mmCIF file of C-alpha atoms in Angstrom:
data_model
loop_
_atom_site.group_PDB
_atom_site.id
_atom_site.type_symbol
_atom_site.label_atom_id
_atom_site.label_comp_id
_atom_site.label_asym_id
_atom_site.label_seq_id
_atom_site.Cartn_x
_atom_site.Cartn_y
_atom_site.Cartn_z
ATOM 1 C CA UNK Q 1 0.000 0.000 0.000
ATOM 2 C CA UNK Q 2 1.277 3.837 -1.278
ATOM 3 C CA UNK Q 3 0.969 6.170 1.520
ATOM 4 C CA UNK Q 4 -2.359 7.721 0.171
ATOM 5 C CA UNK Q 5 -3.801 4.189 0.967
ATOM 6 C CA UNK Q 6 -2.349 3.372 4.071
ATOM 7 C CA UNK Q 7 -3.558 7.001 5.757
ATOM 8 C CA UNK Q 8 -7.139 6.157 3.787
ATOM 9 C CA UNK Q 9 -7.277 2.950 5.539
ATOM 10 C CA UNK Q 10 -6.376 4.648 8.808
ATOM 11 C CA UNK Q 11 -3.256 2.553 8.955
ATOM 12 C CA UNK Q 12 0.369 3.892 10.157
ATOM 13 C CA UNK Q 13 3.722 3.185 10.588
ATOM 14 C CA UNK Q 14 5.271 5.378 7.647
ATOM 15 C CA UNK Q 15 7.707 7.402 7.086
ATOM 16 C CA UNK Q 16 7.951 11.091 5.611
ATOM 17 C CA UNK Q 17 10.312 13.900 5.396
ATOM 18 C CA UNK Q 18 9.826 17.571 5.152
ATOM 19 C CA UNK Q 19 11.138 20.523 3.595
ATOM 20 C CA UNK Q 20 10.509 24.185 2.620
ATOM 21 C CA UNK Q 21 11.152 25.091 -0.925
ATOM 22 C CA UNK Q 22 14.042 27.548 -1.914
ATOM 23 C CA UNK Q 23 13.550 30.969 -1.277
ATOM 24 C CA UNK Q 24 10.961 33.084 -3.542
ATOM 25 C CA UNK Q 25 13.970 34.604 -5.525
ATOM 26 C CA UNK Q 26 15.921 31.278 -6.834
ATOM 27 C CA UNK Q 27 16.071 31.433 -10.403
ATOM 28 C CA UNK Q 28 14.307 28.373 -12.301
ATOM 29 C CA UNK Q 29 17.396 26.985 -13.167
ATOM 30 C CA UNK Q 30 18.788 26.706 -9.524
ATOM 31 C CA UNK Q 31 15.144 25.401 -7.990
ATOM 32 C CA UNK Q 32 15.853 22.787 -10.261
ATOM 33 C CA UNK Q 33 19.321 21.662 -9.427
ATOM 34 C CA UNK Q 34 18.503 21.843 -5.608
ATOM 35 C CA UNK Q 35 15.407 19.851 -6.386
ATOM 36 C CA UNK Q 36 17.444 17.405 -8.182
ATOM 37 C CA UNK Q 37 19.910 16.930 -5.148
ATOM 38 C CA UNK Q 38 17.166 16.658 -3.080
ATOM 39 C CA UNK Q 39 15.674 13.841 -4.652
ATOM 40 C CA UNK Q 40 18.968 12.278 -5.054
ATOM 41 C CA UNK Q 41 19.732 12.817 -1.340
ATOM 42 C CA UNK Q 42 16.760 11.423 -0.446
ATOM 43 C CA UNK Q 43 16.045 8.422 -2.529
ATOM 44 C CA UNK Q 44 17.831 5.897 -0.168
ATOM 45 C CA UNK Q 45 15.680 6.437 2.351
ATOM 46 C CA UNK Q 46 13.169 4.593 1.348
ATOM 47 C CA UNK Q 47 10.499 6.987 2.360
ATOM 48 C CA UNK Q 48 6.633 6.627 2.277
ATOM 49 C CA UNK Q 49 5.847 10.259 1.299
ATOM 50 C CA UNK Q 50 7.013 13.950 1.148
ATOM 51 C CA UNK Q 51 5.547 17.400 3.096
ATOM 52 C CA UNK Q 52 6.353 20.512 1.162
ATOM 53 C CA UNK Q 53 5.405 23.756 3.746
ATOM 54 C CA UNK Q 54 3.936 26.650 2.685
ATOM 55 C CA UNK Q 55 5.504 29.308 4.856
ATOM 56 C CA UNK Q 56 3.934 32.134 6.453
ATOM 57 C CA UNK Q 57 5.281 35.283 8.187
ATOM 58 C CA UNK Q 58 3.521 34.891 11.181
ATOM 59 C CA UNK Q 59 4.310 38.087 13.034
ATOM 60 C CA UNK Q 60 0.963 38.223 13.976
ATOM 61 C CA UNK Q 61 1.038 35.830 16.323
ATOM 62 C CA UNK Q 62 3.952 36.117 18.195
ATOM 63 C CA UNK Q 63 4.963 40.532 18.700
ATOM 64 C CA UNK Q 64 8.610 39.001 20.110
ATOM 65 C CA UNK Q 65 11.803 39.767 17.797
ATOM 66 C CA UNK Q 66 11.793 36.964 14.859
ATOM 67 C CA UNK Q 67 15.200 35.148 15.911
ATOM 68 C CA UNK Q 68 15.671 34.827 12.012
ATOM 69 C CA UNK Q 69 14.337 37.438 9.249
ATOM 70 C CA UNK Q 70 11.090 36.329 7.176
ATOM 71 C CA UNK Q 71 12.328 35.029 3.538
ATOM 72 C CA UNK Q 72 8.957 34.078 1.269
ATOM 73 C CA UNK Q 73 9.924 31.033 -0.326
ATOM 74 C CA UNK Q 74 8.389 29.919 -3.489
ATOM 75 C CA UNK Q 75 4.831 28.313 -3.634
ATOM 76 C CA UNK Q 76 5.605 24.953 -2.394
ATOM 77 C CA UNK Q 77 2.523 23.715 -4.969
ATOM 78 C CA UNK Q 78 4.695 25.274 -7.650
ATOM 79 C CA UNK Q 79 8.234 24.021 -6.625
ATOM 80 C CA UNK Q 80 6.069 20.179 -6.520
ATOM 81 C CA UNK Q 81 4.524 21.140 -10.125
ATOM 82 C CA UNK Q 82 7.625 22.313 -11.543
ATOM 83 C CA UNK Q 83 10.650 20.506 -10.367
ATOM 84 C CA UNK Q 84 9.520 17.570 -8.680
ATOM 85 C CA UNK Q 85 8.395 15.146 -11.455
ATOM 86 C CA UNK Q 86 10.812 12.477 -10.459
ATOM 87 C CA UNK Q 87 9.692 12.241 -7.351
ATOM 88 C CA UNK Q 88 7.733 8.877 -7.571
ATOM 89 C CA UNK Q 89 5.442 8.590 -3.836
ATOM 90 C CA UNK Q 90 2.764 10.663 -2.650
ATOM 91 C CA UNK Q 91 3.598 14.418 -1.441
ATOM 92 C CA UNK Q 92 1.817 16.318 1.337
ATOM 93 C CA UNK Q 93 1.592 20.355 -0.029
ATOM 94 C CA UNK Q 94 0.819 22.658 2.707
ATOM 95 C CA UNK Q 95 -1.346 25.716 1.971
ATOM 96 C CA UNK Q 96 -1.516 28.484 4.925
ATOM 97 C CA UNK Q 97 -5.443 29.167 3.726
ATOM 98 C CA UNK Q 98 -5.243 32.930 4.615
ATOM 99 C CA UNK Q 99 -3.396 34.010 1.925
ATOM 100 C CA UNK Q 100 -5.378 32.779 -0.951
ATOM 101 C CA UNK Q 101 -8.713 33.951 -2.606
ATOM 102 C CA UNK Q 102 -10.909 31.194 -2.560
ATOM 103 C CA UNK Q 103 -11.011 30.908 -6.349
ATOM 104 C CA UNK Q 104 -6.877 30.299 -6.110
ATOM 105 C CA UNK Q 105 -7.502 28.759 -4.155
ATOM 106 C CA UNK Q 106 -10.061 26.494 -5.820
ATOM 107 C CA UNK Q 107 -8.838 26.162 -8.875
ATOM 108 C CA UNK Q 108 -5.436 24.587 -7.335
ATOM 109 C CA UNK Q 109 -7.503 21.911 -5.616
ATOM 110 C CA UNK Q 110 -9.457 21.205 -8.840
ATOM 111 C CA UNK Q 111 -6.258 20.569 -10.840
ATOM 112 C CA UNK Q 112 -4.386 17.714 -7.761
ATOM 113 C CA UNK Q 113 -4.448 14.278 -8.396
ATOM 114 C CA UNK Q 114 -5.827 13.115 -5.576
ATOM 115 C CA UNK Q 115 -3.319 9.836 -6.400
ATOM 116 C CA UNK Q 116 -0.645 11.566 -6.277
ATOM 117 C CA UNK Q 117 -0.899 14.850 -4.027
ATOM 118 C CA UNK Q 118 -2.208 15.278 -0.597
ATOM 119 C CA UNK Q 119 -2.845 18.858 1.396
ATOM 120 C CA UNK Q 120 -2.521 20.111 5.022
ATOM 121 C CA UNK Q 121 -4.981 23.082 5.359
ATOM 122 C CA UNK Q 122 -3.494 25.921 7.861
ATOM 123 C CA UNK Q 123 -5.603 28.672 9.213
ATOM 124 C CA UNK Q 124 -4.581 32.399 10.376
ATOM 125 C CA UNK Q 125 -1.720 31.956 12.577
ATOM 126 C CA UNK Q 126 -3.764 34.400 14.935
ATOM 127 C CA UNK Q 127 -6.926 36.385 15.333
ATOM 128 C CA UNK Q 128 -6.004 39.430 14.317
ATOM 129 C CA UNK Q 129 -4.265 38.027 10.781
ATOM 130 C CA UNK Q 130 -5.673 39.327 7.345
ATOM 131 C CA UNK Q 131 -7.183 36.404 6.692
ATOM 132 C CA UNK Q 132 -8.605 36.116 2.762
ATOM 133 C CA UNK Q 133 -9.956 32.642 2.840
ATOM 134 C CA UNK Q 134 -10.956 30.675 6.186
ATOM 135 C CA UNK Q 135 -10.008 27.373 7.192
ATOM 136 C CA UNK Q 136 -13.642 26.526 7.727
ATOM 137 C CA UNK Q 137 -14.140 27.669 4.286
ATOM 138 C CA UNK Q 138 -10.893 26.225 2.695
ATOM 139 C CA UNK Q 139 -12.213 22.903 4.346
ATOM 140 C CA UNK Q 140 -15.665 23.281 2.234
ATOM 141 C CA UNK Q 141 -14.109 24.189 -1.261
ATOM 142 C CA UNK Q 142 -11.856 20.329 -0.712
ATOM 143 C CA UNK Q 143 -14.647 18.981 -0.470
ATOM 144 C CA UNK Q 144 -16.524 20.832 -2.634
ATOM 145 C CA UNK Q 145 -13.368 20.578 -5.290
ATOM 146 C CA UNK Q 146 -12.004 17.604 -4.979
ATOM 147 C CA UNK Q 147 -13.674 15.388 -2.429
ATOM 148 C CA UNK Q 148 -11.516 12.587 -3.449
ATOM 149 C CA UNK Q 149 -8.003 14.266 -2.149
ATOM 150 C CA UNK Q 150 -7.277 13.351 1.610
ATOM 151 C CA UNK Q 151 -6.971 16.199 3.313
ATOM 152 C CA UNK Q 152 -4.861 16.610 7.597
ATOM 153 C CA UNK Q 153 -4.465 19.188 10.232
ATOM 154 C CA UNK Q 154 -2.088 20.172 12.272
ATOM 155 C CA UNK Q 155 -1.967 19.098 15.834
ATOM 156 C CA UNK Q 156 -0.159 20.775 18.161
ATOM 157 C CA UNK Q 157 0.382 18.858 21.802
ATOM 158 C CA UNK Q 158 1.344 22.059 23.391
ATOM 159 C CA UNK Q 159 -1.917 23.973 22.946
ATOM 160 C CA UNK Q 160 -3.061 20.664 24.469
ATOM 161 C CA UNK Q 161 -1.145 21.211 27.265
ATOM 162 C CA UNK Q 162 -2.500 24.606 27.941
ATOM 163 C CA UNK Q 163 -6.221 24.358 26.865
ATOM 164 C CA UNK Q 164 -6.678 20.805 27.753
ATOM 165 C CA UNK Q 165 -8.693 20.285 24.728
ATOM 166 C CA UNK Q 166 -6.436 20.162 21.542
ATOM 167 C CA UNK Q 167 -8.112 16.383 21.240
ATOM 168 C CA UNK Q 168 -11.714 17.907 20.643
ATOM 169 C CA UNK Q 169 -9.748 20.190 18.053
ATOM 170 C CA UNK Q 170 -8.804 17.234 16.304
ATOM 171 C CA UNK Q 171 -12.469 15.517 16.548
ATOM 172 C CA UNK Q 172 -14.257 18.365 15.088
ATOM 173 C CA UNK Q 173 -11.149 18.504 12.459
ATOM 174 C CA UNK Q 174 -11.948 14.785 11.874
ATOM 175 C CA UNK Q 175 -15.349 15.237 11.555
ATOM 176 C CA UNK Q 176 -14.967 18.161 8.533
ATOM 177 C CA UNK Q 177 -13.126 15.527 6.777
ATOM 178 C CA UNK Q 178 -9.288 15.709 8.144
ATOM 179 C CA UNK Q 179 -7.970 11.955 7.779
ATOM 180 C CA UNK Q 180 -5.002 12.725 9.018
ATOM 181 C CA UNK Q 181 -3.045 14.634 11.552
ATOM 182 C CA UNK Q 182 0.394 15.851 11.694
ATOM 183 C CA UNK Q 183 2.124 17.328 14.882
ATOM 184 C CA UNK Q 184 4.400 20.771 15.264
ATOM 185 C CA UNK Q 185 8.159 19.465 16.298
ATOM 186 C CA UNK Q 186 7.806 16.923 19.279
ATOM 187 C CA UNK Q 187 10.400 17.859 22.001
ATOM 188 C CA UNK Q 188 7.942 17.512 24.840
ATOM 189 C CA UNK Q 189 7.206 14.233 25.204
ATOM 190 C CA UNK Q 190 4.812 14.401 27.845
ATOM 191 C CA UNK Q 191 2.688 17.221 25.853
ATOM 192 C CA UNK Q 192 2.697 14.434 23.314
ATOM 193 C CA UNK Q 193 1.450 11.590 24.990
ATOM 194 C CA UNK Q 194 -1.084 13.542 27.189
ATOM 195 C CA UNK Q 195 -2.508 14.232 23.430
ATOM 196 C CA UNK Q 196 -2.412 10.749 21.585
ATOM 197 C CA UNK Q 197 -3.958 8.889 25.279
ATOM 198 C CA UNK Q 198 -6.612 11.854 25.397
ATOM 199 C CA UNK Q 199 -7.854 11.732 21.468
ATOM 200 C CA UNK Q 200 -7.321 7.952 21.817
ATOM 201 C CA UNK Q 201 -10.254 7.403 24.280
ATOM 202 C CA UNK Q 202 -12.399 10.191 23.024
ATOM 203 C CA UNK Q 203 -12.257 8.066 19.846
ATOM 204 C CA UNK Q 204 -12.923 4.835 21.522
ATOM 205 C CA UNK Q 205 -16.232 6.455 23.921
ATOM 206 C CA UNK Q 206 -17.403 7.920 20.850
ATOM 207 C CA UNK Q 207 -16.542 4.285 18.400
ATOM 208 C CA UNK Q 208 -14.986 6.323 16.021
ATOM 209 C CA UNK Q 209 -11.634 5.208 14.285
ATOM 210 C CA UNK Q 210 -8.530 7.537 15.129
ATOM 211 C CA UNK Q 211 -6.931 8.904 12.320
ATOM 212 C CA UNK Q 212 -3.140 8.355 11.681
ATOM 213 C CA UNK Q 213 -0.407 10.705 14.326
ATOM 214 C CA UNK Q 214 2.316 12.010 11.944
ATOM 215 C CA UNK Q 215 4.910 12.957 14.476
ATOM 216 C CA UNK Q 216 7.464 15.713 13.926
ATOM 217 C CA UNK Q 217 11.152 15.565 14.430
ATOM 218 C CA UNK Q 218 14.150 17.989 13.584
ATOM 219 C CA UNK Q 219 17.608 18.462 14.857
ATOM 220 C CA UNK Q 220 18.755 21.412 15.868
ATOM 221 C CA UNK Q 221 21.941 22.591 15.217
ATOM 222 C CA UNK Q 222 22.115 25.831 17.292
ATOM 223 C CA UNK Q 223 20.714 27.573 20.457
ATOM 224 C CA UNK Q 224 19.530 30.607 18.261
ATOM 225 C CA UNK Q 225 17.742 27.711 16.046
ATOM 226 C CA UNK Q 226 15.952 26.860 19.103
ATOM 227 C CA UNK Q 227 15.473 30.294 19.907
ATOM 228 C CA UNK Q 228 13.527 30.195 17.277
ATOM 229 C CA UNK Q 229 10.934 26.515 17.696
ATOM 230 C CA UNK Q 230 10.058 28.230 20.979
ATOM 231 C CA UNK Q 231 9.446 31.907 19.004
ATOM 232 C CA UNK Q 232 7.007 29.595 16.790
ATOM 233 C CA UNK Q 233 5.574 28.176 19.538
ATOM 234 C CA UNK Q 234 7.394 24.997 20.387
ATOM 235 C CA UNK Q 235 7.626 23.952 24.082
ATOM 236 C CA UNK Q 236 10.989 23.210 24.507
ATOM 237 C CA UNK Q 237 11.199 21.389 28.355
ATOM 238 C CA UNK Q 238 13.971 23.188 30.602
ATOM 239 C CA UNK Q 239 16.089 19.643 31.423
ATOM 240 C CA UNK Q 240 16.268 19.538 27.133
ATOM 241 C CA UNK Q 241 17.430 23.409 26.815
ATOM 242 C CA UNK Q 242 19.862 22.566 29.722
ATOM 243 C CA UNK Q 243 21.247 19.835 27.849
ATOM 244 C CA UNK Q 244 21.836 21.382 24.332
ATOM 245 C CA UNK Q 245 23.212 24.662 26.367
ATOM 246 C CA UNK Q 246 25.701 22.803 27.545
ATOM 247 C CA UNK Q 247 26.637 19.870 25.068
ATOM 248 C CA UNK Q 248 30.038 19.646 23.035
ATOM 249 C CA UNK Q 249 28.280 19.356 20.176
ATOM 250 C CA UNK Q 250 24.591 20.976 20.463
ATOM 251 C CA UNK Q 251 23.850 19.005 16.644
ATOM 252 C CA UNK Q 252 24.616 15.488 18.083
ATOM 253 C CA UNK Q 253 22.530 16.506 21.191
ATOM 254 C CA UNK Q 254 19.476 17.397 19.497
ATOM 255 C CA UNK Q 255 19.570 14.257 17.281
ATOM 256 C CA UNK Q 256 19.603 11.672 20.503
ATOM 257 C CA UNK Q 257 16.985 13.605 21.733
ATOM 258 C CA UNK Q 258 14.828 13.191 18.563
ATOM 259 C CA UNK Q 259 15.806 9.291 18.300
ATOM 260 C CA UNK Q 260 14.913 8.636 21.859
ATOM 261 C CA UNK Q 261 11.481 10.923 21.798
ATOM 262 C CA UNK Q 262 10.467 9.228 18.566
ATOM 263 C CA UNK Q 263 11.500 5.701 19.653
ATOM 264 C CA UNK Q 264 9.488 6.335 22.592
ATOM 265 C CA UNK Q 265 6.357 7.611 21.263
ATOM 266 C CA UNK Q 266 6.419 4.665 18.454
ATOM 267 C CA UNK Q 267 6.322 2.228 21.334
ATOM 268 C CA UNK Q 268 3.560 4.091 23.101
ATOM 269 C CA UNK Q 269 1.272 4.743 19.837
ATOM 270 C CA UNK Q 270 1.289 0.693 19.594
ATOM 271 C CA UNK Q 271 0.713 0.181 23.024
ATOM 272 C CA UNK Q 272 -2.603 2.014 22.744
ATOM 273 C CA UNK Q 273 -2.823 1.370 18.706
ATOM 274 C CA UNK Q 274 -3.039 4.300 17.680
ATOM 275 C CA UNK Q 275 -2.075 4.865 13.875
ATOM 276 C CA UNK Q 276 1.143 6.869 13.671
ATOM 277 C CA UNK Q 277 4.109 7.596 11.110
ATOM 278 C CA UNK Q 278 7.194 9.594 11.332
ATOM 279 C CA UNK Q 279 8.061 13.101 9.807
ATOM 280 C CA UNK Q 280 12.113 14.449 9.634
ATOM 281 C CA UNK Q 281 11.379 18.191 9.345
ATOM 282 C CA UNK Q 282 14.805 19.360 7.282
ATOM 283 C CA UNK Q 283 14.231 23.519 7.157
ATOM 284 C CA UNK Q 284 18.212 24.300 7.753
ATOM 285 C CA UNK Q 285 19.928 25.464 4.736
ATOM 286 C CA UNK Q 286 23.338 24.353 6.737
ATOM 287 C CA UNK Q 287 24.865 21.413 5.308
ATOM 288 C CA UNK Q 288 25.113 19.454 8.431
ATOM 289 C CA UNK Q 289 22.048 19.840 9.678
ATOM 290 C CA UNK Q 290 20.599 18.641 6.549
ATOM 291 C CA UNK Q 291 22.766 15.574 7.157
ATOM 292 C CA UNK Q 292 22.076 14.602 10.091
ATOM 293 C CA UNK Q 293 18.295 15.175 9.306
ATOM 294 C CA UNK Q 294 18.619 12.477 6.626
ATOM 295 C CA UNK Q 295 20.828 10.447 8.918
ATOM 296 C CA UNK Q 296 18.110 10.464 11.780
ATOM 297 C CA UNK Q 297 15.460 9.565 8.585
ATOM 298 C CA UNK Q 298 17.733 6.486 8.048
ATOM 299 C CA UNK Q 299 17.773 5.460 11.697
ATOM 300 C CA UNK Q 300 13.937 5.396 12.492
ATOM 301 C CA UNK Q 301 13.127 3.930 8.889
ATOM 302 C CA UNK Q 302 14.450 0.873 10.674
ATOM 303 C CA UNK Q 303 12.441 0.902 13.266
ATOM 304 C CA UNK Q 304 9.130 0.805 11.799
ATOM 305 C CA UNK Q 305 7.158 -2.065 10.383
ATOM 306 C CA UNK Q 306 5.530 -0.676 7.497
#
């Protein structure tokens, strides 16, 4: 089974890595060639699926400093369209809702192949946004457009740990036709768990099948790049901060942390059974972070039985 099917048949245990396309002014020529080493880089890896983000200022929701300057990167639909054709399993495309008309962003959900392509539909990153299309309303035109196209959410344990009801989130997601559900970067474990055992029994009082977990992992290969997860909203525990403060080698650090998390949360989701695959976030334009993203891709590809 391709990835499409396995999340359609509420099964788990894949793996997927994610990246943002190059900045909004690489030349065609260049997309290309870092598409191309992409691919290459990645073909070993034997993954299920790709996520291309769509990335969004978000100074709206957070009035703190940005620890790193706002660079639009090119429509993540387009980069797929246009220089990833050899890319042969199913791709995940983003699209932050709020900054497309409806008819945009219609007609892009008319032309997917619902065989091929996948979306996660964002909404404002706050309240007070400019907000040009709705997730409510970006939910409608899927289904409206191309009711055969799975469609996720984003699930954030955090907000779970603060409102207590980030599972009911995911229900009423569920219920407008989300299938599956993929998490912010997982350093609190806890957060995590609290989340998967809470939407896990609200699914099983209510006999309704949970959809697929896609858990998110990243290194981190600096303390301003983690400056930067908790600026985005990322609950970083203190003991893990401590840790890569004070490590030789903060990179190394940050990818035992991600191994262990992950290796413990796969053991958990099957305790409970609840569906679940893996995402390696790679968003680092630094060499060895890159690296050791696709290094910690190779390590938990082993681990899982799909």
């Amino acid at each position: 089974m391709n990835l499409i099917s396995r999340i359609d048949a509420g099964r788990g245990e894949f793996l997927i890595f994610a990246l943002t396309p190059p900045r909004l002014a690489t030349d065609r020529e260049r997309a290309q060639e870092i598409a191309d080493a992409t691919i290459a880089r990645l073909g070993p890896l034997g993954l299920d699926g790709l996520i291309l983000y769509d990335i969004d200022d978000e100074a709206d929701r957070n009035p703190a400093e940005r620890p790193f300057p706002f660079m639009p990167t090119l429509d993540p639909a387009d980069y797929l369209a246009n220089h990833f054709g050899g890319w042969d399993t199913p791709v995940i495309v983003y699209r932050a809702v709020s900054k497309y008309a409806p008819g945009e962003l219609r007609a892009w959900l008319l032309a997917q192949d619902p065989k091929r392509v996948m979306t996660v539909l964002v909404g404002a990153a706050s309240s007070g946004a400019t907000v040009r299309t709705s997730l409510r309303d970006a939910q409608a035109l899927r289904r409206q457009a191309n009711p055969e196209m799975l469609s996720g959410g984003v699930a954030i344990p955090e907000r779970h740990t603060r409102r207590d009801d980030e599972h009911l989130r995911l229900l009423a997601k569920q219920d407008a036709g989300c299938r599956f559900f993929v998490t912010q970067v997982v350093y609190d474990i806890n957060a995590a768990k609290n989340l998967v055992s809470d939407y896990h029994y609200a699914c099983r009082a209510q006999d309704i099948s949970p959809a697929p977990f896609v858990f998110t992992f990243s290194v981190c290969g600096s303390m301003k790049t983690l400056d930067f997860l908790r600026w985005l909203g990322v609950e970083v525990p203190r003991w893990i901060e401590n840790d890569l403060t004070h490590a030789a080698d903060t990179l190394q650090a940050s990818y035992q942390h991600a191994l262990t998390t992950a290796t413990e949360l796969i053991a958990y989701c099957r305790r409970l059974g609840v569906p679940f695959g893996i995402n390696v976030e790679s968003v680092s334009i630094r060499r060895v972070e890159i690296e050791a993203s696709v290094r910690l891709a190779r390590e938990l590809r082993t681990q899982l039985r799909g």
